[in-house]
Every structure is written in C-alpha cells, then in structure tokens.
C-alpha cells in the first residue's frame, strides 16, 4: 500500500502547511477535489450568501488561509481530507492558474502555444502541476490591481482559467482519480509573472457602457461597491444595482458593477446573481439582464 493511501490526511496537512509557508492560502479538499468542510448553512430555509462573515468554517475558498494555526484548525475540522486547494487571486502572489485539459478532440497545450505566437508572448518556465488525467496546471502571478476572472474554454477549447474566487488543487493531493504531482524540474521554480499580452487576454478591458454620452452616469455607484468591506459586499452591490435599474441605466452599468464586485472578493457568478435579483425587483415588467 502506498504511503499516500496509509496517511492521506496527515500528508495533505503537511503539504498544505508547506504551501502556506510560501504565502499561499489553502483549504482542505476531499477526494472529489471539492472543499472538504461542508457548508454550515446547509438545510437552511432561505438561500444564504455567506463568505465566512458568520464566523464558521465551511465556505469553500473563502476559508483559505496561510496562517499555520488556522490551517491546522481547518484540517482538524476535516480529518477525511486527502488534499488541499490553493486560492487564486489572493495576495501576496495573486495566483493565476492556467488549466490545460486533455481530451481526445483537443490539444490545449498546442492551443496555448498558438495563442503565444499570435499575441507575441513567451510561455514562461513556471511551477507546473501534472493532473491525474494527463493535463497540467501552470501557475502564474498577476498584478494586485487586476482581477482575473475564472473561465472555462474562453481562451481556447480545453484551456480553463482559475482566478479570483477559484482555487487550484495543490501538488501531492490525492483524489479519486490519482495524485497531483509537480512536473519534473518544477520543484525549485517560483510562479512566473503572467506575460502582459496573456494578461490582456485574461482580463478584457471594460467596454464603454455609456453610448449616450453620459460617461459619469453610475460612477458613484461603482465606487460605492468598490468601498465595500467584508460582510457588506453583497448588500452594497444589491443596493447599487437597484439604484441603477430604478434610474434606467442598470443594463449599461451591469458590467462595471460586476467588475467592481469581483475586486472586493465576490465571484463573478455571485455578482451576476445579485444584479439579476436587483433587476427583477426594480424593473416594472419581467425582462432578462444583459451582462456584457
């Protein structure tokens, strides 16, 4: 029996602590690659959008921490954990994960190389983790003032991106399909800075939402969302979106509000859902929300 089968929880904790020593926020994962600690809000009557403000664990990537005492506590709460996840987009590294999947009909590695040739950037030597399915994860670092969203096959088929609100399965983690391992020669590498041209592809510039010549319309609402602290982010976003829709420019401001909410720590999915709720509440008749 392999060592990883005898003491998976102990190994996962040891590896997670090693990552935390490098400043990487971690959470325990189960063999399914999902967060190991169940939500404390499971079974509650009304949907709860809590990201740890309640003071309990079980909020997925929002529990991620690099504090060794807190890491021990997380794994103590999930003795069945067999791996660990590393939160992306968080300081000090602002990690970006490029997930190169392997499927019979796609060659994601070749697709990334084609993107590099087309947009004139070099794929840097960086931390690379091999997945049990034969794919790989490239670790890159981003600037603190840019929010990289999660995406699935947006760059090219088979290339997924892990950014703010996402996480990467850490090397050494045991899953139902096998173990994630560092690629040969990657053990002594640090995550390389994301090439500027690639960063532009990962964070498309905000398109103008003000075709009527009113560039400051909604500017204060966006800054109201950006000023939100933990525990008030969703409330501020909902309030701002309601005011925007009440004044007739909700659709035009939706992209800006989503981007601002992501900078405060909400995921893009959470932000879109909140803005859609505001639209349903304030619009006089049912209609869809166009998020650009």
Tab-separated table of C-alpha atoms in Angstrom:
chain	number	residue	atom	x	y	z
A	1	UNK	CA	0.000	0.000	0.000
A	2	UNK	CA	1.396	3.389	-0.966
A	3	UNK	CA	2.188	5.984	1.658
A	4	UNK	CA	-0.441	8.287	0.219
A	5	UNK	CA	-3.077	5.593	0.918
A	6	UNK	CA	-1.945	4.994	4.529
A	7	UNK	CA	-1.913	8.563	5.802
A	8	UNK	CA	-3.597	10.825	3.238
A	9	UNK	CA	-4.908	13.311	5.820
A	10	UNK	CA	-1.533	13.746	7.515
A	11	UNK	CA	0.225	14.144	4.181
A	12	UNK	CA	-2.347	16.636	2.945
A	13	UNK	CA	-1.898	18.748	6.084
A	14	UNK	CA	1.893	18.662	5.781
A	15	UNK	CA	1.763	19.723	2.135
A	16	UNK	CA	-0.797	22.431	2.838
A	17	UNK	CA	1.416	23.850	5.608
A	18	UNK	CA	4.366	23.902	3.217
A	19	UNK	CA	2.306	25.903	0.724
A	20	UNK	CA	1.115	28.245	3.480
A	21	UNK	CA	4.737	28.952	4.429
A	22	UNK	CA	5.139	30.401	0.921
A	23	UNK	CA	2.183	32.728	1.489
A	24	UNK	CA	-0.317	30.603	-0.441
A	25	UNK	CA	-3.802	30.496	1.183
A	26	UNK	CA	-5.049	26.894	1.425
A	27	UNK	CA	-8.181	24.872	2.213
A	28	UNK	CA	-8.666	21.111	2.765
A	29	UNK	CA	-10.127	19.139	-0.148
A	30	UNK	CA	-11.861	15.780	-0.328
A	31	UNK	CA	-11.108	13.077	-2.919
A	32	UNK	CA	-13.692	14.729	-5.169
A	33	UNK	CA	-11.476	17.868	-5.336
A	34	UNK	CA	-14.271	19.810	-3.622
A	35	UNK	CA	-13.817	21.661	-0.308
A	36	UNK	CA	-13.841	19.075	2.474
A	37	UNK	CA	-15.702	21.094	5.107
A	38	UNK	CA	-19.476	21.153	4.492
A	39	UNK	CA	-21.349	24.431	4.499
A	40	UNK	CA	-22.721	25.433	7.913
A	41	UNK	CA	-25.761	26.824	6.111
A	42	UNK	CA	-26.820	23.539	4.516
A	43	UNK	CA	-30.523	22.931	5.024
A	44	UNK	CA	-31.370	26.496	5.977
A	45	UNK	CA	-34.720	27.598	4.601
A	46	UNK	CA	-33.588	30.699	2.714
A	47	UNK	CA	-30.546	30.823	0.408
A	48	UNK	CA	-27.564	32.225	2.295
A	49	UNK	CA	-24.793	34.123	0.508
A	50	UNK	CA	-22.210	33.993	3.274
A	51	UNK	CA	-18.471	34.000	2.660
A	52	UNK	CA	-17.394	33.443	6.259
A	53	UNK	CA	-18.943	36.526	7.853
A	54	UNK	CA	-20.846	34.176	10.197
A	55	UNK	CA	-17.547	33.194	11.811
A	56	UNK	CA	-17.842	29.498	10.971
A	57	UNK	CA	-15.888	27.380	8.503
A	58	UNK	CA	-17.373	25.638	5.503
A	59	UNK	CA	-17.347	28.491	2.969
A	60	UNK	CA	-15.069	26.846	0.435
A	61	UNK	CA	-12.330	29.021	-0.994
A	62	UNK	CA	-13.382	31.861	1.325
A	63	UNK	CA	-11.926	29.813	4.226
A	64	UNK	CA	-8.485	29.785	2.586
A	65	UNK	CA	-5.680	30.965	4.838
A	66	UNK	CA	-1.886	30.966	5.050
A	67	UNK	CA	-1.876	31.194	8.841
A	68	UNK	CA	-0.471	27.864	10.148
A	69	UNK	CA	-2.692	27.802	13.242
A	70	UNK	CA	-5.785	28.368	11.104
A	71	UNK	CA	-4.623	25.727	8.611
A	72	UNK	CA	-4.326	23.185	11.447
A	73	UNK	CA	-7.845	24.096	12.578
A	74	UNK	CA	-9.280	23.663	9.074
A	75	UNK	CA	-7.778	20.211	8.668
A	76	UNK	CA	-8.835	19.226	12.193
A	77	UNK	CA	-12.402	20.023	11.117
A	78	UNK	CA	-11.991	17.752	8.061
A	79	UNK	CA	-9.970	14.658	9.084
A	80	UNK	CA	-11.205	12.957	5.893
A	81	UNK	CA	-9.389	15.478	3.683
A	82	UNK	CA	-6.949	13.916	1.231
A	83	UNK	CA	-5.700	17.057	-0.468
A	84	UNK	CA	-5.624	20.819	-0.385
A	85	UNK	CA	-6.647	23.671	-2.606
A	86	UNK	CA	-4.730	26.902	-3.175
A	87	UNK	CA	-6.821	30.056	-3.501
A	88	UNK	CA	-6.126	32.125	-6.613
A	89	UNK	CA	-6.183	35.889	-6.904
A	90	UNK	CA	-5.224	36.439	-3.280
A	91	UNK	CA	-2.253	38.471	-2.019
A	92	UNK	CA	0.689	38.344	-1.919
A	93	UNK	CA	1.031	36.255	-5.107
A	94	UNK	CA	-2.329	36.922	-6.834
A	95	UNK	CA	-2.039	33.450	-8.323
A	96	UNK	CA	-3.475	32.696	-11.765
A	97	UNK	CA	-3.930	29.076	-12.808
A	98	UNK	CA	-3.887	28.043	-16.457
A	99	UNK	CA	-5.537	24.615	-16.603
A	100	UNK	CA	-4.567	22.714	-19.742
A	101	UNK	CA	-7.075	19.911	-20.043
A	102	UNK	CA	-6.639	16.775	-22.115
A	103	UNK	CA	-9.408	15.433	-24.260
A	104	UNK	CA	-9.292	13.281	-27.353
A	105	UNK	CA	-10.580	16.084	-29.561
A	106	UNK	CA	-8.473	18.940	-28.149
A	107	UNK	CA	-4.803	19.736	-27.664
A	108	UNK	CA	-4.844	22.557	-25.142
A	109	UNK	CA	-1.038	22.771	-24.941
A	110	UNK	CA	-0.831	23.376	-28.682
A	111	UNK	CA	-3.685	25.873	-28.412
A	112	UNK	CA	-1.769	27.857	-25.798
A	113	UNK	CA	1.322	27.828	-27.997
A	114	UNK	CA	-0.733	29.169	-30.910
A	115	UNK	CA	-2.045	31.962	-28.692
A	116	UNK	CA	1.530	32.785	-27.680
A	117	UNK	CA	2.600	33.029	-31.325
A	118	UNK	CA	-0.413	35.077	-32.338
A	119	UNK	CA	-0.166	37.565	-29.458
A	120	UNK	CA	3.629	37.639	-29.231
A	121	UNK	CA	4.307	36.356	-25.727
A	122	UNK	CA	6.530	33.585	-24.396
A	123	UNK	CA	5.187	30.880	-22.112
A	124	UNK	CA	7.486	31.243	-19.098
A	125	UNK	CA	9.171	28.494	-17.110
A	126	UNK	CA	6.979	28.280	-14.030
A	127	UNK	CA	5.510	25.941	-11.445
A	128	UNK	CA	3.700	23.200	-13.344
A	129	UNK	CA	1.484	20.576	-11.735
A	130	UNK	CA	0.574	17.388	-13.590
A	131	UNK	CA	-3.000	16.174	-13.143
A	132	UNK	CA	-4.045	12.509	-12.900
A	133	UNK	CA	-5.936	12.833	-16.210
A	134	UNK	CA	-2.772	13.812	-18.093
A	135	UNK	CA	-3.343	17.552	-18.105
A	136	UNK	CA	-1.332	20.246	-16.382
A	137	UNK	CA	-1.713	23.421	-14.355
A	138	UNK	CA	0.586	26.381	-14.988
A	139	UNK	CA	0.990	28.753	-12.053
A	140	UNK	CA	1.432	32.449	-12.848
A	141	UNK	CA	1.309	35.594	-10.744
A	142	UNK	CA	-0.683	38.694	-11.569
A	143	UNK	CA	-0.520	42.353	-10.561
A	144	UNK	CA	-2.525	43.387	-7.479
A	145	UNK	CA	-4.630	45.892	-9.429
A	146	UNK	CA	-6.026	43.434	-11.978
A	147	UNK	CA	-8.844	40.980	-11.285
A	148	UNK	CA	-8.581	37.834	-13.392
A	149	UNK	CA	-11.955	36.049	-13.591
A	150	UNK	CA	-12.446	32.297	-13.763
A	151	UNK	CA	-13.296	30.993	-17.210
A	152	UNK	CA	-13.874	27.691	-18.998
A	153	UNK	CA	-12.575	27.295	-22.555
A	154	UNK	CA	-12.883	31.049	-23.215
A	155	UNK	CA	-9.262	31.410	-24.333
A	156	UNK	CA	-9.428	28.220	-26.392
A	157	UNK	CA	-11.057	24.777	-26.124
A	158	UNK	CA	-9.561	22.889	-23.199
A	159	UNK	CA	-7.944	25.923	-21.554
A	160	UNK	CA	-9.592	26.872	-18.268
A	161	UNK	CA	-8.501	29.756	-16.063
A	162	UNK	CA	-8.550	29.904	-12.281
A	163	UNK	CA	-8.598	33.444	-10.956
A	164	UNK	CA	-10.358	35.415	-8.233
A	165	UNK	CA	-12.747	33.158	-6.329
A	166	UNK	CA	-11.184	29.977	-7.752
A	167	UNK	CA	-8.605	27.513	-6.499
A	168	UNK	CA	-6.046	25.029	-7.778
A	169	UNK	CA	-5.577	21.505	-6.454
A	170	UNK	CA	-2.193	21.511	-4.732
A	171	UNK	CA	0.602	19.124	-5.717
A	172	UNK	CA	0.617	15.972	-3.614
A	173	UNK	CA	-3.165	15.948	-3.245
A	174	UNK	CA	-4.816	12.542	-3.515
A	175	UNK	CA	-8.085	12.478	-5.470
A	176	UNK	CA	-10.439	9.772	-6.666
A	177	UNK	CA	-8.545	9.719	-9.980
A	178	UNK	CA	-4.997	9.812	-8.639
A	179	UNK	CA	-2.356	12.171	-7.272
A	180	UNK	CA	-1.477	15.674	-8.463
A	181	UNK	CA	2.306	15.927	-8.854
A	182	UNK	CA	4.873	18.591	-9.645
A	183	UNK	CA	6.260	18.267	-13.154
A	184	UNK	CA	9.908	17.163	-13.397
A	185	UNK	CA	12.184	20.146	-12.909
A	186	UNK	CA	9.439	22.343	-11.420
A	187	UNK	CA	10.217	21.752	-7.740
A	188	UNK	CA	12.639	24.689	-7.481
A	189	UNK	CA	10.696	27.143	-9.640
A	190	UNK	CA	8.579	30.011	-8.365
A	191	UNK	CA	5.358	31.080	-10.095
A	192	UNK	CA	6.381	33.307	-13.007
A	193	UNK	CA	4.762	36.687	-13.699
A	194	UNK	CA	1.961	36.421	-16.232
A	195	UNK	CA	3.107	37.831	-19.604
A	196	UNK	CA	1.410	41.167	-20.280
A	197	UNK	CA	-0.106	40.039	-23.564
A	198	UNK	CA	-1.592	36.960	-21.905
A	199	UNK	CA	-2.866	39.077	-19.007
A	200	UNK	CA	-4.715	41.259	-21.519
A	201	UNK	CA	-6.407	38.145	-22.897
A	202	UNK	CA	-7.362	37.034	-19.387
A	203	UNK	CA	-8.770	40.426	-18.393
A	204	UNK	CA	-10.503	42.014	-21.381
A	205	UNK	CA	-10.738	45.791	-20.977
A	206	UNK	CA	-14.082	47.086	-19.829
A	207	UNK	CA	-16.141	48.243	-22.753
A	208	UNK	CA	-17.896	51.556	-22.552
A	209	UNK	CA	-21.365	51.255	-21.054
A	210	UNK	CA	-22.281	54.865	-21.843
A	211	UNK	CA	-23.139	55.207	-25.547
A	212	UNK	CA	-25.442	58.165	-24.837
A	213	UNK	CA	-22.533	60.486	-23.959
A	214	UNK	CA	-23.009	60.380	-20.180
A	215	UNK	CA	-19.639	58.921	-19.070
A	216	UNK	CA	-20.124	59.719	-15.379
A	217	UNK	CA	-23.554	58.111	-15.071
A	218	UNK	CA	-23.319	55.469	-12.335
A	219	UNK	CA	-19.723	56.377	-11.449
A	220	UNK	CA	-20.651	56.946	-7.796
A	221	UNK	CA	-22.477	53.625	-7.582
A	222	UNK	CA	-19.410	51.761	-8.841
A	223	UNK	CA	-17.231	53.447	-6.224
A	224	UNK	CA	-19.849	52.646	-3.562
A	225	UNK	CA	-19.396	48.941	-4.402
A	226	UNK	CA	-15.598	49.222	-4.512
A	227	UNK	CA	-15.591	50.665	-0.971
A	228	UNK	CA	-17.380	47.626	0.484
A	229	UNK	CA	-15.758	45.730	3.337
A	230	UNK	CA	-16.196	42.027	4.098
A	231	UNK	CA	-19.729	41.353	5.271
A	232	UNK	CA	-21.280	44.225	3.287
A	233	UNK	CA	-20.125	43.486	-0.264
A	234	UNK	CA	-23.290	41.767	-1.438
A	235	UNK	CA	-25.566	44.294	0.285
A	236	UNK	CA	-23.758	47.244	-1.298
A	237	UNK	CA	-23.820	45.612	-4.726
A	238	UNK	CA	-27.550	44.896	-4.464
A	239	UNK	CA	-28.292	48.479	-3.348
A	240	UNK	CA	-26.205	49.986	-6.144
A	241	UNK	CA	-27.779	47.731	-8.770
A	242	UNK	CA	-31.279	48.647	-7.568
A	243	UNK	CA	-30.488	52.365	-7.862
A	244	UNK	CA	-29.061	51.840	-11.355
A	245	UNK	CA	-32.146	49.979	-12.591
A	246	UNK	CA	-34.507	52.463	-10.944
A	247	UNK	CA	-32.794	55.245	-12.898
A	248	UNK	CA	-32.868	53.392	-16.196
A	249	UNK	CA	-29.203	52.529	-16.739
A	250	UNK	CA	-28.917	49.191	-14.942
A	251	UNK	CA	-28.110	47.169	-18.046
A	252	UNK	CA	-25.421	49.643	-19.095
A	253	UNK	CA	-23.803	49.618	-15.653
A	254	UNK	CA	-24.025	45.853	-15.044
A	255	UNK	CA	-20.553	45.093	-16.403
A	256	UNK	CA	-18.923	47.826	-14.272
A	257	UNK	CA	-20.748	46.670	-11.153
A	258	UNK	CA	-19.762	43.041	-11.760
A	259	UNK	CA	-16.112	44.001	-12.204
A	260	UNK	CA	-16.173	46.197	-9.085
A	261	UNK	CA	-17.757	43.429	-7.006
A	262	UNK	CA	-15.101	40.961	-8.175
A	263	UNK	CA	-12.399	43.356	-6.961
A	264	UNK	CA	-13.934	43.293	-3.473
A	265	UNK	CA	-13.910	39.482	-3.331
A	266	UNK	CA	-17.242	38.345	-4.767
A	267	UNK	CA	-17.149	35.766	-7.529
A	268	UNK	CA	-18.463	36.751	-10.941
A	269	UNK	CA	-21.316	34.245	-10.517
A	270	UNK	CA	-22.329	35.789	-7.169
A	271	UNK	CA	-22.205	39.303	-8.581
A	272	UNK	CA	-24.285	38.400	-11.626
A	273	UNK	CA	-26.899	36.679	-9.438
A	274	UNK	CA	-27.162	39.706	-7.145
A	275	UNK	CA	-27.514	42.131	-10.051
A	276	UNK	CA	-30.160	39.901	-11.634
A	277	UNK	CA	-32.093	39.935	-8.334
A	278	UNK	CA	-31.956	43.726	-8.290
A	279	UNK	CA	-33.223	43.856	-11.872
A	280	UNK	CA	-36.155	41.567	-11.086
A	281	UNK	CA	-37.080	43.647	-8.053
A	282	UNK	CA	-36.928	47.062	-9.689
A	283	UNK	CA	-37.981	46.552	-13.301
A	284	UNK	CA	-41.704	47.141	-13.920
A	285	UNK	CA	-42.035	44.044	-16.102
A	286	UNK	CA	-40.090	40.778	-16.297
A	287	UNK	CA	-37.054	41.024	-18.516
A	288	UNK	CA	-33.624	39.486	-18.856
A	289	UNK	CA	-30.479	41.194	-17.590
A	290	UNK	CA	-27.801	41.729	-20.212
A	291	UNK	CA	-24.399	41.419	-18.565
A	292	UNK	CA	-21.761	42.288	-21.147
